[in-house]
Coordinates of C-alpha atoms and ligand atoms in Angstrom, one line a residue:
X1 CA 4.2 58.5 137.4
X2 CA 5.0 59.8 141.1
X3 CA 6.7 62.7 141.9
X4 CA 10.0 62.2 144.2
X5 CA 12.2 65.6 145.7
X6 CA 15.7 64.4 145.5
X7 CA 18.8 65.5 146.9
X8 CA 21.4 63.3 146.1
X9 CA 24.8 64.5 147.4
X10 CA 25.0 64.9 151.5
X11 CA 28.0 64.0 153.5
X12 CA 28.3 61.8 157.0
X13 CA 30.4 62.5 160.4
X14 CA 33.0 60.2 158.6
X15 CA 33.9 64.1 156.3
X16 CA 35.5 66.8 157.9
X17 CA 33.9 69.5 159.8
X18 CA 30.5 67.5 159.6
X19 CA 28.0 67.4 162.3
X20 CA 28.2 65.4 164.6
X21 CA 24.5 64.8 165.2
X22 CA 23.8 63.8 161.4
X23 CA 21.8 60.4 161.6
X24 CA 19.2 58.5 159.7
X25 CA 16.9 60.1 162.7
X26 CA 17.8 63.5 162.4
X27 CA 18.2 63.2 158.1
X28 CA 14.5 62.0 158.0
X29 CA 13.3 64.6 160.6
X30 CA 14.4 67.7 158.3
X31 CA 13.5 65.4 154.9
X32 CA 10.3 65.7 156.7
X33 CA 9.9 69.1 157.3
X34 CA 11.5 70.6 153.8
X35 CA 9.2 67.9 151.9
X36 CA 12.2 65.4 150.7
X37 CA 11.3 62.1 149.8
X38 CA 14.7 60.9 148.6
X39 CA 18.2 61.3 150.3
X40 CA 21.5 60.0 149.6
X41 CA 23.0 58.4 152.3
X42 CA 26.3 60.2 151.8
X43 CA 29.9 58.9 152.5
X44 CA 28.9 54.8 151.8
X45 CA 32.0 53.8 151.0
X46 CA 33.0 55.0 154.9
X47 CA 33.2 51.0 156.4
X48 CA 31.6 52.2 160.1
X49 CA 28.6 54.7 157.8
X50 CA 28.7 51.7 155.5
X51 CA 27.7 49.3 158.1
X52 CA 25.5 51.8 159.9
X53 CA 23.4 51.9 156.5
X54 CA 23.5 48.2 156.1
X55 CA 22.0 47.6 159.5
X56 CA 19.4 50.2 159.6
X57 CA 18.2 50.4 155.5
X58 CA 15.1 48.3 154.0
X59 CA 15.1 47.1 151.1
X60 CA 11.8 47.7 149.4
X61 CA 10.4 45.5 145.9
X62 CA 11.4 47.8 144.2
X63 CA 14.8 47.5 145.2
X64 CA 14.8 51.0 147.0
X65 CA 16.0 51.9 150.5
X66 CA 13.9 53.0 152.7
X67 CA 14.1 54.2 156.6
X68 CA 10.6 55.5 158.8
X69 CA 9.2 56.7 155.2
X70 CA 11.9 58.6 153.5
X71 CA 13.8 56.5 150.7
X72 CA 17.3 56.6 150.3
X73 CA 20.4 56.3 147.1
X74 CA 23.4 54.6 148.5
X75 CA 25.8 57.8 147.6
X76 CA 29.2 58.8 148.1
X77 CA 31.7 61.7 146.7
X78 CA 35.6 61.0 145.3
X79 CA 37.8 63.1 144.8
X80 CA 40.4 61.7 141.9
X81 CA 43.7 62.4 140.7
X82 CA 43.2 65.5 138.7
X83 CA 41.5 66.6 142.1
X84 CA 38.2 66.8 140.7
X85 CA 34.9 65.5 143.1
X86 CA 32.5 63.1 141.6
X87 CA 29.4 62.3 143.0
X88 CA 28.7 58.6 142.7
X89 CA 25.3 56.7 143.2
X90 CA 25.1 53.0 143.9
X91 CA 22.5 50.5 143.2
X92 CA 22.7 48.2 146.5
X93 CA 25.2 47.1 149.1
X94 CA 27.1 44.6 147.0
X95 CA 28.0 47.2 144.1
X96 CA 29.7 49.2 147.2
X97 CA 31.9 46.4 148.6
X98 CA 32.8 45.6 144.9
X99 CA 33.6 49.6 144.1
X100 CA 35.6 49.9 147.5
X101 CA 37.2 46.6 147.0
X102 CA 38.6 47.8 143.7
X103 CA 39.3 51.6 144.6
X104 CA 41.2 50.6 147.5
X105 CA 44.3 49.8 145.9
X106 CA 44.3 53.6 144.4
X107 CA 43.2 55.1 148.2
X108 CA 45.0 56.0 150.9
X109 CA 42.2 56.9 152.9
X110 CA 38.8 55.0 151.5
X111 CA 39.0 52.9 154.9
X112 CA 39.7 55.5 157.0
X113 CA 37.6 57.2 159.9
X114 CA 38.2 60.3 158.3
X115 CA 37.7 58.9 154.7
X116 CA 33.7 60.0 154.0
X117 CA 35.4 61.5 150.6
X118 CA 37.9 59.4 149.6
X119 CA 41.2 60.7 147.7
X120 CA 41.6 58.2 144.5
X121 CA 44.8 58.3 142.3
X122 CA 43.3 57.2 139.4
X123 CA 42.2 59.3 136.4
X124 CA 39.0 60.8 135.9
X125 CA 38.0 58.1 133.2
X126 CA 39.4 55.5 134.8
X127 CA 37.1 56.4 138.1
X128 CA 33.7 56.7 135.8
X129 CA 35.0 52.6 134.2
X130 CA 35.3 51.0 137.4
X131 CA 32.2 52.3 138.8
X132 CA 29.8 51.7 135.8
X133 CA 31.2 48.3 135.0
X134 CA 30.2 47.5 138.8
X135 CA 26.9 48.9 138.5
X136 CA 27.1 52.4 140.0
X137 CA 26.5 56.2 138.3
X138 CA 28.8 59.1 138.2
X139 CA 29.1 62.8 136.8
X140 CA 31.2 65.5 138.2
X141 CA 30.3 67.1 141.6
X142 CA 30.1 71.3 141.8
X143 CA 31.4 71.3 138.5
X144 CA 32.7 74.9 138.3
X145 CA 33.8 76.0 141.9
X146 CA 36.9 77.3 142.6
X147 CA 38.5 74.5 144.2
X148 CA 38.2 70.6 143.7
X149 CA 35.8 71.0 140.7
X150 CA 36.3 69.7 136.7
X151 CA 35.8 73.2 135.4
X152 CA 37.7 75.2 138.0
X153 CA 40.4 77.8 137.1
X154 CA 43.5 76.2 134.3
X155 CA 41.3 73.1 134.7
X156 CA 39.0 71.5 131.9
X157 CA 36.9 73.4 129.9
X158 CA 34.7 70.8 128.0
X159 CA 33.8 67.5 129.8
X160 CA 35.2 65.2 127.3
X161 CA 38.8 67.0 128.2
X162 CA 38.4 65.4 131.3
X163 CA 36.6 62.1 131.1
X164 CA 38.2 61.2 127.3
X165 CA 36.5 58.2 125.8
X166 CA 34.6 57.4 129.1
X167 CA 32.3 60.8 128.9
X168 CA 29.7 58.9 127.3
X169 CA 29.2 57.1 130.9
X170 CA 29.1 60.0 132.6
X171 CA 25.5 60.6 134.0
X172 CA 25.0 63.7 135.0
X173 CA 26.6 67.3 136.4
X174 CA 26.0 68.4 139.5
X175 CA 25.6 72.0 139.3
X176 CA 26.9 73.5 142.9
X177 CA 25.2 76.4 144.8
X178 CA 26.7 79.2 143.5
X179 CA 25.4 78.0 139.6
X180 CA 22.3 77.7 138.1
X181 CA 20.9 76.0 134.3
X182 CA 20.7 79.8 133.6
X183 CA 24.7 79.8 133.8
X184 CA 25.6 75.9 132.8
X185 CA 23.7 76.2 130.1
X186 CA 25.8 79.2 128.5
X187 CA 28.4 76.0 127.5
X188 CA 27.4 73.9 124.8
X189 CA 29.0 70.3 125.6
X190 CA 26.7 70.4 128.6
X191 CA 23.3 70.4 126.4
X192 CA 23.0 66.4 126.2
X193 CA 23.4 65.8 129.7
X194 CA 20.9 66.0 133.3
X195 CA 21.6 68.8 135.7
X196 CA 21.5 67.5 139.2
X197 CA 20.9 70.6 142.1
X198 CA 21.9 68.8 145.4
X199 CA 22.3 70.2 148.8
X200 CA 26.3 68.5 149.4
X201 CA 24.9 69.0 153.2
X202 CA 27.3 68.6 156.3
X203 CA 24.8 68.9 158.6
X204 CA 21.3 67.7 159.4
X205 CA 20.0 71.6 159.8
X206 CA 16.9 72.3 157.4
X207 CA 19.2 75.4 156.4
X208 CA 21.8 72.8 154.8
X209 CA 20.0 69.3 153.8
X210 CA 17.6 69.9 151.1
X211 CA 18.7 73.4 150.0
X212 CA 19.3 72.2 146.5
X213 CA 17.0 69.2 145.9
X214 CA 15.9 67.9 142.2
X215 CA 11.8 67.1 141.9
X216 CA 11.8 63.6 139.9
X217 CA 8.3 62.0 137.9
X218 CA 9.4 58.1 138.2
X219 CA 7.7 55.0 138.9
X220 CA 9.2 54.1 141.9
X221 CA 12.6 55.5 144.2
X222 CA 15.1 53.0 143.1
X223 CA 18.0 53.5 141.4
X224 CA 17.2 52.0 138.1
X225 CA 14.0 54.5 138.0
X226 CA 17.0 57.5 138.6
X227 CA 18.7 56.2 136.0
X228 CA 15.8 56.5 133.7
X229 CA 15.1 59.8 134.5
X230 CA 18.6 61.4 134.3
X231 CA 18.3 59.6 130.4
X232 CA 14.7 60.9 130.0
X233 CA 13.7 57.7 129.3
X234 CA 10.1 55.7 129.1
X235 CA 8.5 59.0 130.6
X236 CA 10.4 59.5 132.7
X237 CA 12.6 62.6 133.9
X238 CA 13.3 65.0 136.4
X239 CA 11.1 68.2 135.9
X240 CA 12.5 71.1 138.3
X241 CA 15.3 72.0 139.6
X242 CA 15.8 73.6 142.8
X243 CA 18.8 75.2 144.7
X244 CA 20.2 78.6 146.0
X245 CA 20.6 81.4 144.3
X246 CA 24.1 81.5 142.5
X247 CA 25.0 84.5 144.2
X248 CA 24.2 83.1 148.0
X249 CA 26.7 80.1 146.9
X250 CA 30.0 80.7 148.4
X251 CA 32.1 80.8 145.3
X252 CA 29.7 83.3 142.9
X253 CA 32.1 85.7 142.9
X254 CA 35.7 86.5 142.1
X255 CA 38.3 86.6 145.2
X256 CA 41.7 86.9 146.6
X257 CA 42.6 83.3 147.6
X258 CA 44.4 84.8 150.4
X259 CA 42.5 87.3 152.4
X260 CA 39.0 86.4 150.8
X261 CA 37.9 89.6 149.7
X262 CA 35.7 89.7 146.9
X263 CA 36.3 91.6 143.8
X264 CA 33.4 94.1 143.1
X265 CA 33.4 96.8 140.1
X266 CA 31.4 99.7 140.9
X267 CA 30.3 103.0 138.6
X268 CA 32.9 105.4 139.8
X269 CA 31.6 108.8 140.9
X270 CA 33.4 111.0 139.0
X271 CA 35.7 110.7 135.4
X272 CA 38.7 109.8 136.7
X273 CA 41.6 111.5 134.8
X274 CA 44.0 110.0 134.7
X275 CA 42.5 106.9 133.8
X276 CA 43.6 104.7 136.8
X277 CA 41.5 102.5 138.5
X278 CA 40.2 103.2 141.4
X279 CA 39.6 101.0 144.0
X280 CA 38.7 101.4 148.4
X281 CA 38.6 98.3 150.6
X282 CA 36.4 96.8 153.1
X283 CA 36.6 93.8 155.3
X284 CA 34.8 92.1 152.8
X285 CA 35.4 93.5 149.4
X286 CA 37.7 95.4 147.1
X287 CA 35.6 97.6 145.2
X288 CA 37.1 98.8 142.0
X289 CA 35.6 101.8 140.7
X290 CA 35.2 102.6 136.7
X291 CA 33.6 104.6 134.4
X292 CA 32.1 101.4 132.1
X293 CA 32.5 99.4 135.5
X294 CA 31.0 96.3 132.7
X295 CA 33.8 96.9 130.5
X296 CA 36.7 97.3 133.5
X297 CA 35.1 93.8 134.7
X298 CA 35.7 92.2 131.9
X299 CA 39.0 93.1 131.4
X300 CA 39.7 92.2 134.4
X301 CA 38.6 88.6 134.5
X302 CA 40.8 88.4 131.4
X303 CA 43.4 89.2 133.6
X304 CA 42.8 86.7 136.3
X305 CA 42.4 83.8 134.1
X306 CA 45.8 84.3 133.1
X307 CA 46.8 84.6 136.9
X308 CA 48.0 88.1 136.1
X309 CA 45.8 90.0 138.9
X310 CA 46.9 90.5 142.3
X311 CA 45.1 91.4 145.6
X312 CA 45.5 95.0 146.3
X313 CA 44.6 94.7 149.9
X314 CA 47.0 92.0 150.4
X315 CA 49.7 94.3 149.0
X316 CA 48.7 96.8 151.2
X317 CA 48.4 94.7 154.3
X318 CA 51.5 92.6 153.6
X319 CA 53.6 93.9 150.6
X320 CA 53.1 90.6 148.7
X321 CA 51.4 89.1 145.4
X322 CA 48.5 86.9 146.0
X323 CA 46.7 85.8 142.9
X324 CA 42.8 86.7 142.5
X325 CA 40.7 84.0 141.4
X326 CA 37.5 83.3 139.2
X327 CA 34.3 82.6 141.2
X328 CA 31.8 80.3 139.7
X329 CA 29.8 83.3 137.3
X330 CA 33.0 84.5 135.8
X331 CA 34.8 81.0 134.9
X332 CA 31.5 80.0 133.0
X333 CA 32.1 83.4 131.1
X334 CA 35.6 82.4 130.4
X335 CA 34.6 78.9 129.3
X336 CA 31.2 79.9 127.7
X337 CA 30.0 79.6 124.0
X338 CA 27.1 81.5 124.5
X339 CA 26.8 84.9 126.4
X340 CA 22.9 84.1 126.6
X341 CA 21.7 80.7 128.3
X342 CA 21.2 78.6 125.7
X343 CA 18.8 75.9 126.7
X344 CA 18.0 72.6 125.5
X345 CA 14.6 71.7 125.0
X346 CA 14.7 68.9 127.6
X347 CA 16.2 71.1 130.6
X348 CA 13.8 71.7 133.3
X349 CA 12.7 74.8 134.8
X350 CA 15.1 75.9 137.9
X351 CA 14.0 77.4 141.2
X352 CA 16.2 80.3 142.6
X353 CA 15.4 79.7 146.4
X354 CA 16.2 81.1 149.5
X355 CA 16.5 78.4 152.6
X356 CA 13.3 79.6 154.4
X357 CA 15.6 79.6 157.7
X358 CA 17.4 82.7 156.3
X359 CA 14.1 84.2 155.1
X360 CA 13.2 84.2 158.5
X361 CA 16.3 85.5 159.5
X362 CA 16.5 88.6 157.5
X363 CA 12.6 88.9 158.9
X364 CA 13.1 89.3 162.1
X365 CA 16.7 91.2 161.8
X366 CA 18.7 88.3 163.3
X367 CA 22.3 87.2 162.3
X368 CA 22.6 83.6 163.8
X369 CA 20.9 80.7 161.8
X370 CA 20.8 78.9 165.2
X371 CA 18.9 81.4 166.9
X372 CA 16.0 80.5 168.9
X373 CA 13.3 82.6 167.9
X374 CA 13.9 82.1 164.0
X375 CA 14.2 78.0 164.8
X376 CA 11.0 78.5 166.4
X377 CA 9.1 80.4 164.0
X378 CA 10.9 77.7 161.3
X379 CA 8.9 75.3 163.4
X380 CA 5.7 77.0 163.9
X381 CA 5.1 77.5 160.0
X382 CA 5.9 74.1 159.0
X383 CA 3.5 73.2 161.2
X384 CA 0.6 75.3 160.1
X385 CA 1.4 75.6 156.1
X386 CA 3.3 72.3 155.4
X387 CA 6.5 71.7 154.0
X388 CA 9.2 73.8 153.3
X389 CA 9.0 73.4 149.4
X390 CA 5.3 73.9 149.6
X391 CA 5.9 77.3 151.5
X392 CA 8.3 78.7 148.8
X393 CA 6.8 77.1 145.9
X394 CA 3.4 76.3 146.0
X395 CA 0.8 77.7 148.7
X396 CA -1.1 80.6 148.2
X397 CA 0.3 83.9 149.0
X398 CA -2.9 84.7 151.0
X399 CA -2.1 81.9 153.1
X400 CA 1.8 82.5 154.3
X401 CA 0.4 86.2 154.2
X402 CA -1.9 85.2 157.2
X403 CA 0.7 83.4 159.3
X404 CA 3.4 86.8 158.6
X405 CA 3.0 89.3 155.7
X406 CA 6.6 90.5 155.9
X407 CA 8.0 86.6 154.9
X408 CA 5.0 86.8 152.6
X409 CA 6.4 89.3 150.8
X410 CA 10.0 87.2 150.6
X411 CA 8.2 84.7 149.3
X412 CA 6.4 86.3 146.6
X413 CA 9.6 88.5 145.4
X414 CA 11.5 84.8 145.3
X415 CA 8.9 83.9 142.9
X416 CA 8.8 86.5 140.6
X417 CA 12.4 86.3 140.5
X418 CA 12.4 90.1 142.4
X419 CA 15.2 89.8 145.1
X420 CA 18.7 91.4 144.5
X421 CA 21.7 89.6 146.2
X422 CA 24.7 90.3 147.2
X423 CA 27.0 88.0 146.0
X424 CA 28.9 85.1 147.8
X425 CA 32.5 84.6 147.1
X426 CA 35.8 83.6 148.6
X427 CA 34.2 81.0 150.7
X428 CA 31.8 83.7 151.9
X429 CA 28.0 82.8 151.4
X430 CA 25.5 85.4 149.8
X431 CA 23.1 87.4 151.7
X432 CA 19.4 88.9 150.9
X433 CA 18.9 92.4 150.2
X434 CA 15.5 93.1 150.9
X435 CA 13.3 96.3 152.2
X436 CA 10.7 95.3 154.1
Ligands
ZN1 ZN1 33.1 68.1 146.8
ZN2 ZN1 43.9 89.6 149.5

């Protein structure tokens, strides 16, 4: 068996707000550097990205696709009728023109420029038929953020809810960045099935592509061995996942779906006598104050899933109701069986990891993730440690402790599991809280 890293779910210039300089030659440059040795091609069911693949893929014995060394899953994302995303794998060109030829008459936009993520009115079950009987894979994409996802807010709560008699072809769930097996595992009709961690990456930067990647043991990169390995078949399987920390994801945490703000509870300072919450705002957050701030939480999310609570700020700012809404951690508790991660013996371990871009960021005390001098030093210690996943993962402490003992000591609290967060929400990503 060979190990592959995996990430499964990117996007092409063909989605919106997607870079413009994502390209087989810049994909492979960053698979490269993080240590990737599979990558979905995104958007194929695009006809321009479609052709561009066609031209430029080989087709190995095996029936994998290859480009300069780094092997690639023909891969798109729909969005269906219920407005849920799938993420759907193909197993060569012909299952594509077959799929698009027979989602086309249900799409609007599958043709289109714009059309990387094609809208599809047809049910969820009806998506997950057509594309197994033509070959392909499918299982829900960021299956509990806020928006667009199977287990969002008033949406489903079980996967056979959504996919009826068809969830038996469903092949895996894709876990998002802002959840982990830690959290997905708290819902019992997700113990049968593989948990995918994939980047969704709209850009070529190594702080997107790769941030979420899943490490495979399989004979070879084609599809058929993927297949095997999200059944745990003949050997094979995947055996780690790897992605952000839930609470750098964008939708960890609770928010006001008008201004953004995330909702914080905080130990208040004093008993407060008359028993009202308090609350104070900031840019970024509405922090409510309580004395059992646990308890007050709790309560409270009760409250939001029932699209009872209102932004205060908002009523502040412009004397009007806008609903609060569940971020990834507390729809899972909403939805959960168990309060405790409840894992199944197959699951894999799961990496909580930082992109190393940011670690150098919050190194060197710079905001921008294009600056120069942390793109540099991103450079400098690829090149004298190795790859990305082997910096955060595997080399010796000693050794990034040579090159610079203050990431060193990111790297080693990401290890042990040591860093606190705080979380991401509204749209907002995470950051690092870390003393140096
Ligand atoms: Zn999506
Ligand atoms: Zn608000």
């Amino acid at each position: 068996m060979y190990i592959f890293n995996a990430d499964l779910h990117i996007h092409s210039p063909h989605s919106i707000a997607v870079s413009k300089k994502l390209n087989l030659d810049t994909m492979i440059k960053t698979c490269k550097k993080k240590g990737l040795n599979i990558l979905g091609t995104g958007d194929i069911l695009q006809p321009e990205w479609l052709k561009y693949m066609e031209t430029h893929l080989d087709k190995d014995k095996n029936g994998a696709f290859l480009y300069k060394g780094v092997n690639f899953v023909l891969q798109t994302e729909i969005e269906d009728v219920e407005s849920v995303h799938e993420v759907v794998l193909f197993p060569d060109f012909d299952s594509v023109r077959e799929i698009q030829k027979k989602l086309k008459p249900h799409s609007k936009n599958i043709l289109d420029e714009w059309g990387g993520r094609p809208r599809v009115n047809l049910s969820p079950a009806e998506c997950v038929d057509i594309i197994t009987d033509s070959g392909g894979i499918i299982g829900p994409a960021h299956a509990f953020t806020p928006f667009k996802a199977i287990f969002r807010q008033n949406k489903f709560k079980t996967l056979k809810e959504c996919y009826q008699d068809a969830v038996k072809k469903v092949s895996f769930v894709e876990l998002g960045l802002s959840a982990n097996t830690d959290l997905a595992d708290k819902m019992d009709c997700l113990k049968n099935v593989s948990f995918l961690s994939n980047s969704d990456a709209h850009s070529e930067s190594p702080r997107s592509l790769g941030r979420e990647f899943n490490k495979f043991e399989m004979e070879n990169p084609s599809l058929d061995e993927i297949i095997l390995a999200l059944e745990r078949k003949d050997g094979r399987k995947i055996s780690l996942n790897v992605g952000l920390h839930p609470k750098l994801g964008k939708y960890y945490n609770m928010f006001c779906n008008k201004c953004r703000r995330r909702i914080i509870f905080k130990k208040a300072k004093k008993k407060s006598s008359s028993g009202l919450n308090q609350y104070s705002l900031t840019a970024e957050f509405v922090v409510n104050y309580a004395d059992e701030p646990e308890k007050a939480k709790k309560n409270y999310i009760n409250q939001v899933s029932k699209n009872k609570m209102v932004c205060p700020a908002c009523k502040e700012e412009f004397g009007k109701n806008f609903k609060i809404k569940l971020g990834v951690s507390e729809r899972i508790d909403v939805i959960s069986d168990h309060e405790k991660p409840n894992h199944p013996a197959h699951r894999p371990p799961y990496i909580n990891a930082i992109p190393l871009v940011d670690i150098i960021r919050s190194v060197k005390r710079i905001k921008s993730a294009t600056s120069k001098t942390v793109l540099n030093e991103y450079e400098k210690i690829i090149k004298e440690l190795g790859s990305e996943f082997a910096i955060l993962t595997e080399i010796s402490i000693d050794k990034v402790e040579d090159f610079d003992a203050n990431i060193a000591k990111i790297v080693k609290a990401l290890r042990n599991d040591k860093i606190q967060y705080t979380p991401g929400g509204g749209g907002t990503y995470g950051e690092i809280k870390f003393d140096l």
